[in-house]
XYZ file of C-alpha atoms in Angstrom:
704
model
C -24.890 6.500 -10.755
C -24.861 4.390 -13.911
C -26.014 0.797 -14.111
C -24.788 -0.730 -17.359
C -25.684 -4.376 -16.899
C -29.432 -4.823 -17.091
C -30.335 -8.117 -15.429
C -31.255 -10.551 -18.188
C -32.216 -14.231 -18.062
C -29.035 -16.259 -18.123
C -28.406 -18.850 -20.790
C -26.333 -21.519 -19.056
C -23.496 -22.679 -21.238
C -22.338 -25.676 -19.262
C -18.952 -24.190 -18.391
C -16.634 -26.707 -16.782
C -15.002 -25.781 -13.528
C -11.222 -26.019 -13.407
C -11.167 -28.839 -10.881
C -8.409 -31.365 -10.414
C -8.797 -34.218 -12.868
C -8.813 -37.327 -10.715
C -11.276 -40.085 -9.901
C -11.343 -39.622 -6.133
C -13.274 -36.663 -4.854
C -11.204 -34.176 -2.931
C -12.046 -32.609 0.406
C -11.686 -29.183 -1.171
C -11.989 -27.912 -4.735
C -11.184 -24.403 -5.890
C -13.602 -22.519 -8.120
C -11.505 -20.773 -10.735
C -13.664 -20.787 -13.885
C -15.727 -17.610 -13.647
C -17.334 -15.192 -16.073
C -18.496 -11.598 -15.763
C -21.238 -9.813 -17.674
C -20.765 -6.635 -19.683
C -23.422 -5.234 -22.016
C -25.378 -8.499 -21.937
C -22.371 -10.577 -22.978
C -20.281 -12.896 -20.843
C -16.504 -12.710 -20.698
C -13.928 -14.895 -18.929
C -12.843 -13.651 -15.513
C -9.634 -14.451 -13.703
C -10.112 -15.339 -10.064
C -8.524 -14.051 -7.909
C -8.880 -10.661 -9.552
C -10.819 -7.416 -9.786
C -13.295 -6.095 -12.333
C -10.679 -3.669 -13.681
C -8.191 -6.462 -14.331
C -10.896 -8.521 -16.053
C -11.966 -5.590 -18.214
C -8.363 -4.962 -19.222
C -7.733 -8.645 -19.980
C -10.735 -8.676 -22.320
C -9.785 -5.450 -24.103
C -12.804 -3.518 -22.800
C -10.775 -0.822 -21.055
C -7.180 0.311 -21.460
C -4.612 0.304 -18.676
C -5.666 3.084 -16.254
C -2.018 3.555 -15.292
C -1.219 4.937 -18.737
C -1.634 8.591 -19.646
C -4.761 10.024 -18.059
C -6.890 6.947 -18.801
C -7.706 6.772 -15.080
C -10.185 9.608 -15.645
C -11.984 7.752 -18.437
C -12.698 4.585 -16.443
C -14.491 6.104 -13.463
C -17.738 4.584 -14.758
C -16.446 1.154 -13.752
C -16.830 1.922 -10.068
C -20.308 3.369 -10.665
C -21.624 0.229 -12.366
C -23.201 -3.030 -11.234
C -21.219 -6.156 -12.098
C -22.318 -9.789 -12.153
C -20.001 -12.799 -11.885
C -21.039 -16.435 -12.303
C -19.710 -19.957 -12.196
C -21.194 -23.457 -11.972
C -21.063 -26.236 -9.429
C -20.789 -29.572 -11.237
C -22.117 -32.192 -8.865
C -19.739 -34.948 -9.947
C -16.770 -32.763 -9.031
C -17.915 -31.719 -5.560
C -16.628 -33.171 -2.284
C -18.749 -35.713 -0.466
C -20.531 -34.887 2.739
C -23.946 -33.996 4.108
C -22.956 -30.345 4.424
C -20.665 -28.461 2.113
C -19.208 -25.000 2.621
C -18.764 -22.365 -0.045
C -15.830 -20.235 1.108
C -14.876 -16.805 -0.181
C -11.486 -15.771 1.154
C -12.043 -12.205 -0.030
C -14.768 -10.286 -1.871
C -14.331 -6.586 -2.584
C -17.474 -4.466 -2.690
C -21.142 -4.673 -1.757
C -21.949 -8.222 -2.776
C -25.144 -10.248 -3.118
C -24.665 -14.007 -3.521
C -27.194 -16.316 -5.142
C -26.926 -20.086 -5.098
C -29.265 -21.121 -7.848
C -30.837 -18.956 -10.507
C -31.754 -15.458 -9.268
C -34.406 -14.868 -11.932
C -37.921 -15.737 -10.694
C -39.383 -16.116 -14.197
C -37.040 -18.993 -15.071
C -38.500 -22.477 -14.953
C -37.251 -26.039 -15.209
C -39.825 -28.638 -16.286
C -42.558 -26.124 -15.607
C -41.388 -25.434 -12.038
C -40.504 -21.847 -11.137
C -36.944 -21.711 -9.807
C -36.169 -19.233 -7.051
C -32.872 -18.892 -5.218
C -32.611 -20.930 -2.059
C -29.738 -18.935 -0.553
C -29.181 -15.180 -0.684
C -26.224 -13.742 1.192
C -25.064 -10.155 1.538
C -21.347 -9.478 2.077
C -19.626 -6.094 2.339
C -16.329 -6.429 4.208
C -13.348 -6.798 1.875
C -11.166 -7.975 4.746
C -13.341 -10.850 5.962
C -13.610 -14.435 4.836
C -17.184 -15.596 4.258
C -18.307 -19.185 4.774
C -21.669 -20.129 3.276
C -23.290 -23.413 4.419
C -24.738 -25.549 1.649
C -26.464 -28.937 1.561
C -24.632 -31.976 0.253
C -24.856 -33.019 -3.384
C -27.882 -35.280 -2.963
C -29.845 -32.610 -1.139
C -28.798 -30.017 -3.702
C -30.300 -32.016 -6.510
C -33.543 -32.367 -4.589
C -33.732 -28.753 -3.453
C -32.574 -26.931 -6.518
C -33.901 -29.161 -9.327
C -30.695 -28.804 -11.328
C -29.707 -32.122 -12.844
C -25.944 -31.846 -13.372
C -24.746 -28.450 -12.258
C -25.960 -25.402 -10.447
C -25.081 -21.723 -10.999
C -23.526 -19.480 -8.413
C -23.884 -15.781 -9.054
C -22.429 -12.700 -7.403
C -23.763 -9.201 -7.921
C -21.453 -6.323 -7.035
C -23.419 -3.112 -6.590
C -21.764 0.315 -6.645
C -20.848 1.761 -3.292
C -23.629 4.101 -2.208
C -22.588 5.160 1.244
C -24.918 8.146 1.194
C -27.754 5.732 2.067
C -25.850 4.319 5.018
C -24.890 7.797 6.133
C -28.549 8.861 6.072
C -29.467 5.817 8.148
C -26.677 6.585 10.605
C -27.854 10.176 10.974
C -24.432 11.827 11.314
C -22.460 13.315 8.438
C -18.928 11.903 8.591
C -15.806 13.453 7.033
C -15.455 10.577 4.580
C -18.234 8.291 3.349
C -15.702 5.546 2.678
C -15.982 4.829 6.394
C -19.384 3.172 5.889
C -17.996 0.271 3.844
C -15.070 -1.946 4.738
C -13.029 -1.515 1.579
C -9.409 -0.629 0.919
C -9.443 3.156 1.370
C -6.508 3.830 -0.954
C -8.379 2.377 -3.943
C -10.740 5.325 -3.713
C -7.860 7.757 -4.286
C -5.002 9.145 -2.174
C -2.382 11.848 -2.615
C -0.030 9.265 -4.126
C -2.528 6.859 -5.708
C -5.177 6.775 -8.428
C -8.901 6.815 -7.836
C -9.900 3.356 -9.028
C -12.853 2.160 -6.928
C -13.231 -1.467 -7.850
C -14.833 -4.752 -6.920
C -14.250 -8.408 -7.496
C -13.275 -11.816 -6.181
C -9.826 -10.803 -4.998
C -8.942 -13.952 -3.069
C -9.566 -17.667 -3.722
C -13.000 -19.337 -3.684
C -13.491 -23.004 -2.904
C -15.955 -25.700 -1.843
C -15.042 -27.879 1.127
C -16.771 -30.562 3.180
C -15.457 -29.169 6.446
C -16.090 -25.710 7.752
C -12.700 -23.990 7.604
C -11.446 -22.223 10.668
C -8.549 -19.959 11.451
C -7.468 -21.494 14.699
C -5.972 -19.333 17.408
C -2.411 -20.606 17.623
C -0.795 -21.386 20.952
C 2.823 -20.530 20.167
C 4.864 -18.630 17.617
C 8.455 -19.551 16.846
C 10.604 -16.483 17.460
C 14.325 -15.905 17.288
C 14.243 -12.979 19.704
C 11.781 -11.266 21.999
C 10.708 -7.764 20.956
C 8.900 -5.409 23.338
C 7.696 -1.804 23.163
C 8.331 0.407 26.183
C 6.270 3.575 26.599
C 7.462 5.145 29.833
C 7.138 8.535 31.448
C 10.537 10.218 31.732
C 12.105 13.640 32.190
C 11.301 14.540 28.560
C 7.785 13.198 28.243
C 6.920 9.666 27.144
C 9.350 7.288 25.482
C 8.585 5.006 22.544
C 11.382 2.434 22.408
C 11.551 -1.098 21.064
C 13.632 -3.585 23.018
C 15.008 -6.801 21.577
C 16.052 -9.441 24.085
C 16.012 -6.789 26.786
C 18.177 -4.257 24.953
C 16.965 -1.045 23.287
C 17.189 -1.110 19.494
C 17.067 1.893 17.167
C 14.443 1.304 14.481
C 15.362 2.034 10.847
C 12.855 1.673 8.028
C 9.894 3.113 6.175
C 6.145 2.924 5.705
C 4.659 0.281 3.420
C 1.645 0.713 1.114
C 0.076 -1.923 -1.201
C 2.218 -2.845 -4.190
C -0.619 -2.352 -6.698
C -4.048 -0.743 -6.974
C -5.394 -4.263 -7.583
C -3.457 -6.214 -4.927
C -4.065 -9.860 -5.796
C -1.584 -12.488 -4.692
C -0.245 -13.359 -8.148
C 3.194 -13.930 -9.659
C 3.626 -10.306 -10.783
C 2.874 -8.890 -7.350
C 4.988 -11.553 -5.658
C 7.904 -10.373 -7.776
C 7.239 -6.834 -6.514
C 7.213 -8.081 -2.918
C 10.592 -9.748 -3.421
C 12.222 -6.715 -5.019
C 10.905 -4.296 -2.391
C 11.580 -6.366 0.696
C 15.033 -7.464 -0.443
C 15.784 -3.807 -1.249
C 14.675 -2.832 2.251
C 16.965 -5.424 3.774
C 19.843 -4.394 1.508
C 19.428 -0.776 2.652
C 19.759 -1.697 6.322
C 16.074 -1.629 7.320
C 14.969 -3.511 10.395
C 11.257 -2.537 10.330
C 8.372 -1.718 7.999
C 5.126 -0.125 9.094
C 2.150 -1.609 7.214
C 0.031 1.518 6.871
C -3.653 1.395 7.795
C -5.166 2.714 4.562
C -4.269 -0.256 2.390
C -4.887 -3.952 3.010
C -3.960 -6.599 5.517
C -1.098 -8.036 3.512
C -1.000 -11.504 2.004
C 0.851 -14.221 3.884
C 3.562 -14.102 1.225
C 4.556 -10.635 2.453
C 4.855 -11.792 6.077
C 6.681 -14.963 5.020
C 9.332 -12.840 3.310
C 9.615 -10.498 6.286
C 10.053 -13.531 8.557
C 12.829 -14.901 6.378
C 14.598 -11.542 6.009
C 14.434 -10.620 9.677
C 12.342 -7.508 9.028
C 10.099 -6.483 11.903
C 6.550 -5.391 11.041
C 4.490 -2.670 12.685
C 0.955 -3.695 11.702
C -1.775 -1.072 11.485
C -5.344 -2.263 11.498
C -7.028 -1.120 8.325
C -8.435 2.217 9.464
C -7.077 5.557 8.333
C -7.762 9.306 8.494
C -11.514 9.153 8.983
C -14.190 8.585 11.605
C -16.106 5.313 11.662
C -19.764 4.644 12.526
C -20.632 2.688 15.645
C -23.879 1.050 14.579
C -24.247 -2.583 15.612
C -23.725 -4.005 12.123
C -20.460 -2.103 11.613
C -19.061 -2.968 15.035
C -19.781 -6.660 14.511
C -18.128 -6.544 11.090
C -15.042 -4.816 12.530
C -14.832 -7.384 15.313
C -14.987 -10.288 12.869
C -12.405 -8.611 10.628
C -10.025 -8.131 13.546
C -10.343 -11.676 14.882
C -9.874 -13.252 11.453
C -6.848 -11.190 10.478
C -5.062 -11.365 13.819
C -5.407 -15.152 13.830
C -3.965 -15.308 10.324
C -1.132 -12.798 10.778
C -0.164 -13.600 14.377
C 1.603 -16.802 13.360
C 4.338 -14.651 11.804
C 7.146 -13.720 14.226
C 7.967 -10.607 12.163
C 4.956 -8.781 13.649
C 6.015 -6.810 16.733
C 3.238 -4.229 17.153
C -0.495 -3.880 16.484
C -1.751 -0.328 15.944
C -5.454 0.522 15.900
C -5.418 3.114 13.139
C -3.561 5.766 11.200
C -4.260 9.395 12.218
C -7.846 9.021 13.475
C -7.044 10.695 16.813
C -4.952 13.257 14.926
C -7.892 14.052 12.648
C -10.411 14.213 15.485
C -8.327 16.686 17.461
C -6.607 18.770 14.781
C -8.276 18.773 11.364
C -11.243 21.006 12.089
C -13.917 18.371 11.516
C -15.990 19.522 14.442
C -16.238 23.048 13.094
C -16.855 21.990 9.491
C -19.679 19.562 10.198
C -21.391 21.428 13.049
C -22.105 18.314 15.063
C -24.409 18.698 18.032
C -22.960 17.950 21.492
C -24.783 14.610 21.417
C -23.359 13.711 17.999
C -19.891 14.763 19.039
C -20.111 12.613 22.168
C -21.278 9.632 20.130
C -18.417 9.958 17.632
C -15.823 10.254 20.384
C -17.306 7.193 22.033
C -17.119 5.364 18.691
C -13.379 6.083 18.513
C -12.998 4.717 22.036
C -15.172 1.668 21.352
C -13.287 0.615 18.232
C -9.717 1.724 18.983
C -9.505 3.191 22.463
C -9.311 6.941 22.970
C -7.586 9.220 25.443
C -6.268 12.714 24.716
C -2.976 11.856 26.437
C -2.505 8.085 26.117
C -2.013 5.472 23.421
C -3.082 2.562 25.601
C -6.343 0.642 25.511
C -7.495 -2.554 27.160
C -11.226 -2.464 26.466
C -11.644 -1.480 22.813
C -12.741 -3.990 20.177
C -9.291 -4.135 18.621
C -7.405 -4.307 21.920
C -9.619 -7.189 23.055
C -9.127 -8.966 19.742
C -5.340 -8.809 20.183
C -5.645 -10.190 23.713
C -7.874 -13.014 22.517
C -6.007 -13.988 19.349
C -2.295 -13.172 19.639
C -0.515 -15.898 21.620
C 2.526 -13.666 22.135
C 0.355 -10.824 23.446
C 2.316 -8.380 21.325
C 1.633 -4.767 22.288
C -1.371 -2.853 20.995
C -1.482 0.927 20.646
C -4.697 2.734 19.833
C -3.514 5.138 17.149
C -0.538 6.668 15.376
C 0.580 9.351 16.081
C -0.086 10.142 19.726
C -0.022 13.904 19.013
C -0.351 15.729 15.700
C 2.559 17.830 14.397
C 0.957 21.077 15.543
C 1.250 20.082 19.211
C 4.463 20.685 21.182
C 4.054 17.181 22.624
C 4.684 15.679 19.175
C 8.436 15.873 19.905
C 8.264 14.774 23.551
C 5.541 12.114 23.769
C 5.164 8.868 21.861
C 5.428 8.414 18.123
C 5.218 11.362 15.743
C 4.122 12.098 12.168
C 5.977 15.300 11.441
C 4.485 16.981 8.367
C 5.543 20.581 9.030
C 8.137 19.789 6.377
C 6.096 19.206 3.213
C 2.519 20.069 4.262
C 3.665 23.089 6.255
C 6.319 23.975 3.619
C 8.946 24.347 6.333
C 12.659 24.055 5.429
C 14.401 20.752 6.001
C 16.396 22.275 8.870
C 13.182 22.108 10.912
C 13.848 18.404 11.450
C 16.665 19.360 13.838
C 14.217 20.823 16.364
C 11.202 18.661 15.459
C 12.625 15.251 16.198
C 10.220 13.203 18.286
C 10.667 10.123 20.439
C 9.893 7.863 17.470
C 9.374 9.246 13.961
C 6.751 7.017 12.365
C 5.946 9.325 9.404
C 7.684 12.207 7.608
C 9.038 12.757 4.125
C 9.210 14.695 0.883
C 8.132 13.999 -2.688
C 10.081 13.451 -5.885
C 9.272 12.509 -9.442
C 10.384 9.167 -10.876
C 13.177 9.190 -13.437
C 12.402 9.892 -17.097
C 12.769 6.180 -17.948
C 9.772 5.456 -15.728
C 7.775 8.431 -16.969
C 8.178 7.368 -20.605
C 6.385 4.121 -19.780
C 3.153 5.824 -18.762
C 3.377 9.127 -20.647
C 2.760 9.601 -24.405
C 5.683 11.256 -26.194
C 3.662 14.369 -26.982
C 2.955 14.899 -23.248
C 6.495 14.780 -21.920
C 6.258 18.117 -20.163
C 5.523 18.935 -16.557
C 2.203 20.664 -17.324
C 0.728 17.958 -19.559
C -2.528 16.199 -18.599
C -0.595 12.968 -18.014
C 1.984 14.495 -15.674
C -0.755 16.348 -13.791
C -2.722 13.097 -13.499
C 0.333 11.358 -12.045
C 0.890 14.042 -9.412
C -1.939 13.487 -6.943
C -1.011 16.098 -4.365
C -2.806 19.358 -5.064
C 0.302 21.477 -4.319
C 2.915 18.815 -4.989
C 4.897 20.435 -7.779
C 4.691 23.867 -6.161
C 6.107 22.523 -2.880
C 8.916 20.730 -4.715
C 9.691 23.877 -6.717
C 9.844 26.049 -3.607
C 12.325 23.746 -1.877
C 14.311 23.126 -5.058
C 14.858 26.859 -5.514
C 16.035 27.148 -1.906
C 18.489 24.245 -1.944
C 19.426 23.827 -5.618
C 18.484 27.090 -7.327
C 16.309 25.379 -9.944
C 12.616 24.678 -10.462
C 10.256 23.115 -13.005
C 10.356 26.241 -15.168
C 14.135 26.441 -15.391
C 14.851 22.754 -16.076
C 13.793 20.358 -18.845
C 11.654 17.485 -17.606
C 14.471 14.909 -17.512
C 16.744 17.212 -15.506
C 13.882 18.241 -13.234
C 13.103 14.606 -12.350
C 16.780 13.979 -11.551
C 17.119 17.059 -9.322
C 13.780 16.342 -7.608
C 15.233 13.008 -6.479
C 18.413 14.683 -5.239
C 16.238 17.154 -3.327
C 14.166 14.351 -1.781
C 17.304 12.500 -0.737
C 18.864 15.670 0.667
C 15.792 16.646 2.703
C 14.466 13.306 3.913
C 18.059 12.199 4.453
C 18.581 15.215 6.691
C 15.596 14.056 8.734
C 17.057 10.541 9.028
C 20.417 12.035 10.057
C 18.808 14.116 12.803
C 16.792 11.169 14.120
C 19.861 8.929 14.313
C 21.952 11.739 15.788
C 19.425 12.472 18.534
C 19.466 9.039 20.161
C 18.283 8.147 22.774
C 15.773 11.029 22.665
C 14.601 9.491 19.382
C 14.623 5.706 19.027
C 13.225 5.113 15.575
C 12.753 6.549 12.098
C 10.237 5.278 9.530
C 10.055 7.641 6.574
C 7.052 7.924 4.303
C 7.105 5.827 2.083
C 9.023 2.829 0.707
C 7.009 1.994 -2.408
C 4.345 3.003 -4.945
C 1.165 1.249 -6.078
C 1.470 2.770 -9.588
C 3.972 4.996 -11.441
C 3.621 8.453 -9.889
C 5.286 11.459 -8.263
C 5.362 10.514 -4.599
C 7.269 10.210 -1.341
C 8.564 6.722 -2.224
C 12.220 5.730 -2.228
C 11.609 2.938 -4.772
C 9.409 3.580 -7.789
C 6.609 1.333 -9.040
C 8.945 -0.590 -11.365
C 11.453 -1.391 -8.616
C 14.008 1.317 -9.405
C 15.842 2.776 -6.429
C 15.468 6.536 -6.235
C 18.230 8.695 -4.772
C 16.507 8.563 -1.373
C 16.903 4.800 -1.086
C 20.653 5.092 -1.598
C 20.740 7.872 1.001
C 18.782 5.714 3.451
C 21.202 2.849 2.809
C 24.161 5.092 3.644
C 22.577 6.509 6.799
C 21.121 3.204 8.024
C 24.496 1.476 7.787
C 25.849 0.300 11.139
C 29.106 2.160 10.446
C 27.515 5.404 9.233
C 29.857 8.324 9.934
C 27.692 11.066 11.446
C 30.606 13.475 11.318
C 30.721 13.107 7.540
C 27.005 13.850 7.300
C 27.290 16.858 9.587
C 29.859 18.307 7.170
C 27.798 17.247 4.130
C 24.725 19.081 5.370
C 26.657 22.252 6.234
C 26.468 23.545 2.637
C 23.504 23.797 0.297
C 24.057 22.054 -3.062
C 23.590 25.344 -4.935
C 26.470 26.899 -2.953
C 29.123 24.320 -3.886
C 31.724 24.768 -6.622
C 31.113 22.493 -9.603
C 34.046 21.926 -11.987
C 33.777 20.626 -15.530
C 32.848 16.944 -15.081
C 35.690 14.744 -16.293
C 35.810 11.004 -15.795
C 36.566 7.692 -17.408
C 33.996 4.910 -17.416
C 34.136 1.259 -18.347
C 31.697 -1.620 -18.246
C 32.217 -5.360 -18.193
C 30.251 -8.544 -17.771
C 31.034 -11.169 -15.190
C 30.764 -14.896 -15.787
C 27.319 -14.919 -14.205
C 26.130 -12.395 -16.811
C 25.990 -9.428 -14.425
C 26.966 -5.921 -15.508
C 29.807 -4.194 -13.641
C 30.614 -0.507 -14.111
C 33.799 1.307 -13.057
C 34.089 5.081 -13.051
C 37.298 7.029 -12.335
C 36.948 10.721 -11.551
C 39.351 13.162 -13.187
C 37.592 16.097 -11.522
C 35.401 16.400 -8.457
C 32.005 14.844 -9.288
C 28.723 15.352 -7.453
C 25.615 13.143 -7.364
C 26.816 10.768 -10.055
C 23.839 8.830 -11.437
C 24.499 5.717 -13.518
C 21.802 4.269 -15.772
C 21.611 1.851 -18.671
C 20.431 2.445 -22.224
C 18.039 0.839 -22.795
C 16.978 1.228 -19.187
C 16.843 -1.941 -17.077
C 14.657 -1.814 -13.985
C 16.535 -2.339 -10.749
C 19.463 -0.677 -9.038
C 23.228 -0.472 -8.902
C 24.924 -1.450 -5.665
C 26.141 2.155 -5.463
C 24.578 5.134 -7.218
C 23.964 8.868 -6.646
C 27.448 9.250 -5.177
C 30.195 11.910 -4.983
C 33.766 11.290 -6.108
C 36.842 13.431 -5.533
C 39.309 13.843 -8.382
C 41.426 10.705 -8.663
C 38.922 8.436 -6.881
C 37.575 5.283 -8.530
C 34.359 3.392 -7.820
C 33.028 0.054 -9.053
C 29.311 -0.755 -8.920
C 27.188 -3.690 -10.069
C 23.711 -3.727 -11.616
C 21.064 -5.761 -9.763
C 18.062 -6.100 -12.111
C 14.547 -6.200 -10.685
C 13.943 -9.125 -13.038
C 16.803 -11.655 -12.683
C 16.217 -12.813 -16.272
C 16.721 -9.322 -17.755
C 19.112 -9.174 -20.718
C 21.861 -6.904 -19.422
C 24.248 -7.801 -22.239
C 22.701 -5.296 -24.632
C 22.838 -2.366 -22.218
C 25.160 0.593 -22.572
C 25.985 2.634 -19.501
C 25.282 6.349 -19.328
C 26.242 8.830 -16.614
C 24.716 12.041 -15.303
C 26.253 14.410 -12.760
C 25.044 17.502 -10.986
C 28.177 19.219 -12.325
C 26.594 19.310 -15.771
C 23.618 21.367 -14.619
C 25.752 23.975 -12.845
C 29.012 24.122 -14.829
C 27.414 24.364 -18.258
C 24.870 26.938 -17.082
C 27.473 29.460 -15.966
């Protein structure tokens, strides 16, 4: 572990806080003027933010999304970081007691109010900090009591302003693990941080810290009141009932069963602050979900509890939300300190989120029960019977645990829902109820079916492995070459380059794609140039995941919901997403739109899936294409087929992020189709774009 910032006496520079400029003191003032220390120098920090975003803004590190720079910035997470600001007394609210409120701090944090250095003096008096607070739950708000201004001056001996300092120490969960006395599968469990920031099979490893939500001073202790009512348009219930098959998992709206159509949601960025750039991502993604016929998103439990802006948009768009608590794929310690932190986290976040009618389900965790029962932890770690019993009890204490049930009334999270959700929306302990290796995964409760992909099974397996509610399944693809060029140097535009390997986080990802691509399309990464390979990988993803969607819809009412993995990306990467990091629809999103349509013709899809793409006949692609601009400045493209065309992909040159209303489509000879570009950025200059077309015909016909 490297500690780059030696603690040095601070020279106070009299920085002015960015308070509102008015004569009357306000009840609340936000602290936005912060600095961070690097190599004994102070640099401006943007709050809310993270240390990585501050380092990038000051030119100290390059963008870790580009090339393989991610690997070169791992020292950031291994370093101690200090942030500071100043309280100017004449700007503070009045009152005998003030409250310093941190809406969100990421990392292991020590707070000092006053100078932390014991050798500093003012007028010959040694100054020591009067308040020291330790904070280590990224998902909790912290409220620090402080004396009023008059008492501050007397206590702290600062004439005009007083420093506030935060020290973020590197995560060292090995110490906590040693204190706990049981080796857990993942040390991330000992600190309440966003798990995905530490690396996932679709995301970079960028352990970070920082002041990621607003900070303010107020003269009243803020509270998140438990609300009495929530305005709802319709009543949504979850029924889990024993039946002749096993156990149902069906959502009812206003007393009628509704088939759920959607996907899983991950954070929109590795550094998920609520800023204008991320809000634009929220709008593009959620509007794209609505446009594709979604009625639900599952907020996955390895990310964050989303910002209110996300839930506001879901409310307005009529998108239901399945809300995981933020626990995923690991076991969690049950020491008193951790359990109290989890309880506070749950109560705070339920009270905040429960006011949104879009939320229809609370789920304790993602795949904890699945991991406990199926992933071999107990053999790997050689726990004693006593340790094993304690860990199983910890699962039950936090989430609720039963080998055969998803219900809990006594766990910490179940009790928090009962106490804080005025609608008493249902709580389930875990997702899925049974792992994909159990026969019950297709008869009981919700299912994560990963035999396709992880098990390298053919897509046809979805026909027999359709569960009662499919809450996870999917297949990877690469983003299009236009996206890859934005993070990949020109001299690394090949599938084996360090950059492309860095942006494929699954250890067998390309090999699994290649195996399926050979089976269904007759190509692989060795037989296709990179641009063609990316295109066919998206067709493959749409073909396979689309087949799963088709089977789930077809097998109603045995199956009453399908949420594929995953809607979005947190950075540009090869992944299971249907929309890439820049807001471009991949082929899968168009396939989901077609299958999720209320008038989807299942007979058409049965015929479509009767022939592998490699076994079709592909004539010489002949077509006529035209483009025009409407009075509102939008780009409209018309294509008329003069031969049968397959998987027609329309793009612009230069590329404009976004999507066409129709893309990745087939046309019979003589057919005509008109489609309109919807840019991710409404202000994009579409007038300079030229349209280009790609078809699957080209790859087969010209390779004869």
